[in-house]
Short mmCIF file of C-alpha atoms in Angstrom, two decimals:
data_model
loop_
_atom_site.label_atom_id
_atom_site.label_comp_id
_atom_site.label_asym_id
_atom_site.label_seq_id
_atom_site.Cartn_x
_atom_site.Cartn_y
_atom_site.Cartn_z
CA MET A 1 163.69 43.58 177.74
CA SER A 2 162.86 40.75 175.41
CA LEU A 3 160.74 40.32 172.32
CA CYS A 4 157.93 39.04 174.54
CA GLU A 5 158.16 42.08 176.81
CA LEU A 6 158.06 44.40 173.80
CA GLU A 7 154.95 42.63 172.51
CA LEU A 8 153.32 42.80 175.95
CA ARG A 9 153.90 46.55 175.88
CA GLY A 10 152.00 46.66 172.58
CA VAL A 11 155.00 47.29 170.34
CA LYS A 12 154.36 46.13 166.79
CA LEU A 13 157.52 44.23 165.89
CA PRO A 14 158.71 43.83 162.30
CA ASP A 15 157.11 40.89 160.50
CA LYS A 16 158.57 37.45 161.02
CA GLU A 17 160.81 36.26 158.21
CA THR A 18 159.02 33.41 156.46
CA PHE A 19 160.91 33.36 153.18
CA LEU A 20 164.33 31.91 153.92
CA GLY A 21 165.74 32.27 150.40
CA ASP A 22 169.04 30.46 150.15
CA LEU A 23 169.61 30.21 153.92
CA THR A 24 170.69 26.68 154.84
CA ALA A 25 170.40 24.65 158.01
CA GLN A 26 174.21 24.55 158.07
CA GLN A 27 174.36 28.37 158.21
CA ILE A 28 171.87 28.42 161.08
CA VAL A 29 173.83 25.79 163.02
CA GLU A 30 177.09 27.68 162.45
CA LYS A 31 175.49 30.90 163.68
CA ILE A 32 174.26 29.19 166.83
CA CYS A 33 177.72 27.68 167.43
CA THR A 34 179.48 31.03 167.03
CA PHE A 35 176.96 32.59 169.40
CA HIS A 36 177.70 29.95 172.05
CA GLU A 37 181.44 30.53 171.72
CA ARG A 38 180.88 34.24 172.17
CA LEU A 39 178.56 33.65 175.12
CA GLN A 40 181.29 31.72 176.92
CA ASN A 41 183.72 34.60 176.38
CA GLU A 42 181.19 37.24 177.44
CA SER A 43 179.70 35.42 180.44
CA HIS A 44 180.62 38.38 182.67
CA LEU A 45 177.92 40.57 181.09
CA GLY A 46 174.75 41.09 183.12
CA VAL A 47 172.57 39.85 180.29
CA ALA A 48 174.52 36.59 179.83
CA PRO A 49 172.01 34.38 181.74
CA PHE A 50 169.20 35.52 179.39
CA ALA A 51 171.18 36.03 176.20
CA GLU A 52 170.74 32.51 174.85
CA SER A 53 166.95 32.58 175.04
CA TYR A 54 166.83 36.06 173.51
CA PHE A 55 169.21 35.00 170.74
CA LEU A 56 167.23 31.84 169.94
CA ASN A 57 163.95 33.79 169.84
CA LEU A 58 165.54 36.22 167.41
CA MET A 59 166.84 33.32 165.31
CA ALA A 60 163.34 31.82 165.19
CA LEU A 61 161.72 35.08 164.06
CA TYR A 62 164.47 36.62 161.93
CA PRO A 63 166.77 33.78 160.76
CA VAL A 64 167.83 35.44 157.51
CA SER A 65 168.67 38.74 159.19
CA MET A 66 170.45 37.08 162.10
CA CYS A 67 172.62 34.96 159.78
CA ASN A 68 173.35 37.83 157.41
CA PRO A 69 176.82 39.31 158.05
CA ASN A 70 175.37 42.77 157.32
CA MET A 71 172.53 44.06 159.45
CA THR A 72 169.20 44.31 157.64
CA LYS A 73 166.84 47.25 158.18
CA LYS A 74 164.48 44.93 160.02
CA LEU A 75 167.17 43.77 162.44
CA LYS A 76 168.44 47.31 162.98
CA LEU A 77 164.94 48.30 164.04
CA VAL A 78 164.69 45.38 166.47
CA VAL A 79 168.07 46.34 167.96
CA ALA A 80 166.89 49.92 168.45
CA LEU A 81 163.64 48.70 170.02
CA PHE A 82 165.62 46.56 172.47
CA TYR A 83 167.90 49.50 173.28
CA PHE A 84 165.28 52.20 173.76
CA GLY A 85 162.70 49.80 175.17
CA SER A 86 165.07 48.85 177.98
CA LYS A 87 165.55 52.43 179.12
CA PRO A 88 163.77 53.05 182.44
CA THR A 89 160.56 55.07 182.30
CA GLU A 90 158.33 56.36 185.07
CA ASP A 91 156.11 53.29 184.61
CA THR A 92 158.96 50.80 184.88
CA LYS A 93 160.47 52.59 187.86
CA LYS A 94 157.23 51.96 189.77
CA VAL A 95 157.28 48.20 189.15
CA THR A 96 159.18 46.23 191.77
CA GLU A 97 159.40 42.65 192.95
CA GLU A 98 156.89 43.51 195.67
CA ASP A 99 154.15 44.66 193.25
CA PRO A 100 150.93 43.07 194.61
CA LYS A 101 149.42 42.80 191.13
CA ILE A 102 152.32 40.67 189.94
CA LYS A 103 152.08 38.47 193.03
CA GLU A 104 148.33 38.09 192.49
CA LEU A 105 148.68 37.13 188.83
CA PHE A 106 151.70 34.86 189.33
CA PRO A 107 151.62 33.61 192.94
CA ARG A 108 154.16 30.81 192.41
CA ILE A 109 156.63 32.80 190.36
CA LYS A 110 158.95 35.28 191.97
CA PRO A 111 159.39 38.01 189.37
CA SER A 112 162.91 39.06 188.57
CA PRO A 113 163.88 42.70 188.90
CA ILE A 114 163.63 44.72 185.74
CA HIS A 115 166.83 44.52 183.75
CA PRO A 116 168.57 47.88 183.52
CA GLU A 117 169.01 49.39 180.12
CA TYR A 118 171.13 47.38 177.76
CA SER A 119 174.65 48.41 176.93
CA PHE A 120 175.94 48.16 173.37
CA ASP A 121 178.16 45.27 174.52
CA GLU A 122 175.13 43.36 175.81
CA LEU A 123 173.18 43.96 172.61
CA ALA A 124 176.20 42.87 170.58
CA LEU A 125 176.10 39.58 172.49
CA ILE A 126 172.33 39.08 172.13
CA PHE A 127 172.35 39.81 168.39
CA ASP A 128 175.80 38.26 167.82
CA LYS A 129 177.01 41.36 165.99
CA SER A 130 179.85 43.80 166.57
CA LYS A 131 179.49 46.65 169.03
CA SER A 132 180.03 49.15 166.22
CA ALA A 133 177.24 47.55 164.14
CA ILE A 134 174.89 47.76 167.13
CA THR A 135 175.83 51.39 167.79
CA GLU A 136 175.21 52.30 164.15
CA ALA A 137 171.88 50.43 164.09
CA VAL A 138 170.67 52.30 167.16
CA ARG A 139 171.77 55.62 165.65
CA GLN A 140 170.05 54.91 162.33
CA LYS A 141 166.77 53.62 163.78
CA GLN A 142 166.54 55.82 166.89
CA GLU A 143 163.68 58.00 165.73
CA GLU A 144 161.62 55.16 164.27
CA ALA A 145 162.03 53.00 167.40
CA GLN A 146 161.14 55.83 169.77
CA ILE A 147 158.01 56.62 167.76
CA MET A 148 156.97 52.95 167.83
CA LEU A 149 157.51 52.73 171.59
CA GLU A 150 155.54 55.93 172.18
CA GLU A 151 152.68 54.71 169.95
CA ALA A 152 152.56 51.45 171.90
CA LYS A 153 152.43 53.37 175.17
CA LEU A 154 149.58 55.54 173.89
CA ARG A 155 147.64 52.48 172.64
CA CYS A 156 147.97 50.87 176.07
CA GLU A 157 146.82 54.03 177.81
CA LEU A 158 143.81 54.28 175.47
CA LYS A 159 142.88 50.65 176.15
CA LYS A 160 143.17 51.21 179.88
CA THR A 161 141.01 54.34 179.73
CA ALA A 162 138.40 52.60 177.60
CA SER A 163 138.35 49.63 179.95
CA GLU A 164 137.93 51.89 182.98
CA ARG A 165 135.13 53.81 181.24
CA LEU A 166 133.36 50.56 180.36
CA ALA A 167 133.68 49.32 183.95
CA GLU A 168 132.17 52.57 185.24
CA GLU A 169 129.28 52.29 182.77
CA GLU A 170 128.61 48.71 183.90
CA LYS A 171 128.62 49.80 187.55
CA GLY A 172 126.08 52.49 186.68
CA ARG A 173 123.77 49.92 185.11
CA LEU A 174 123.71 47.67 188.15
CA PRO A 175 120.73 48.20 190.50
#
């Protein structure tokens, strides 16, 4: 589960941080360096091959929150969305590497299997925070994140139904 995957599922992520306040380039570089040190020490985690790209995407969208030693409300919500968004659902259980729709859309790309739900250790690596901070963020933002994920699912289902209805109407108009 990445930011891109959440957006593809229709989840409305917190707004990008555009006001950097007193955040300096030096602080950003230091944060990236500490992340890389941690990544080397945590390379055994299943998410390690993807962690750098996830971390850098988070740094690009939420630099102030990512560099802040205390977790902001915005970042806590993103953590909870990652955590609950990665939990398997009936829809994600149906998707496999052999899905013909995926092969049709991306014939040259072999899709990777869906990542299992994230552990608190994996999220601590991705967000470069402590496991206890991640656990507390998930606890605090659980309800809000689950509501957002459910709303996104409902929006997608409504779009699909509307699209199917429109296709049926168009078929009816053809001679």
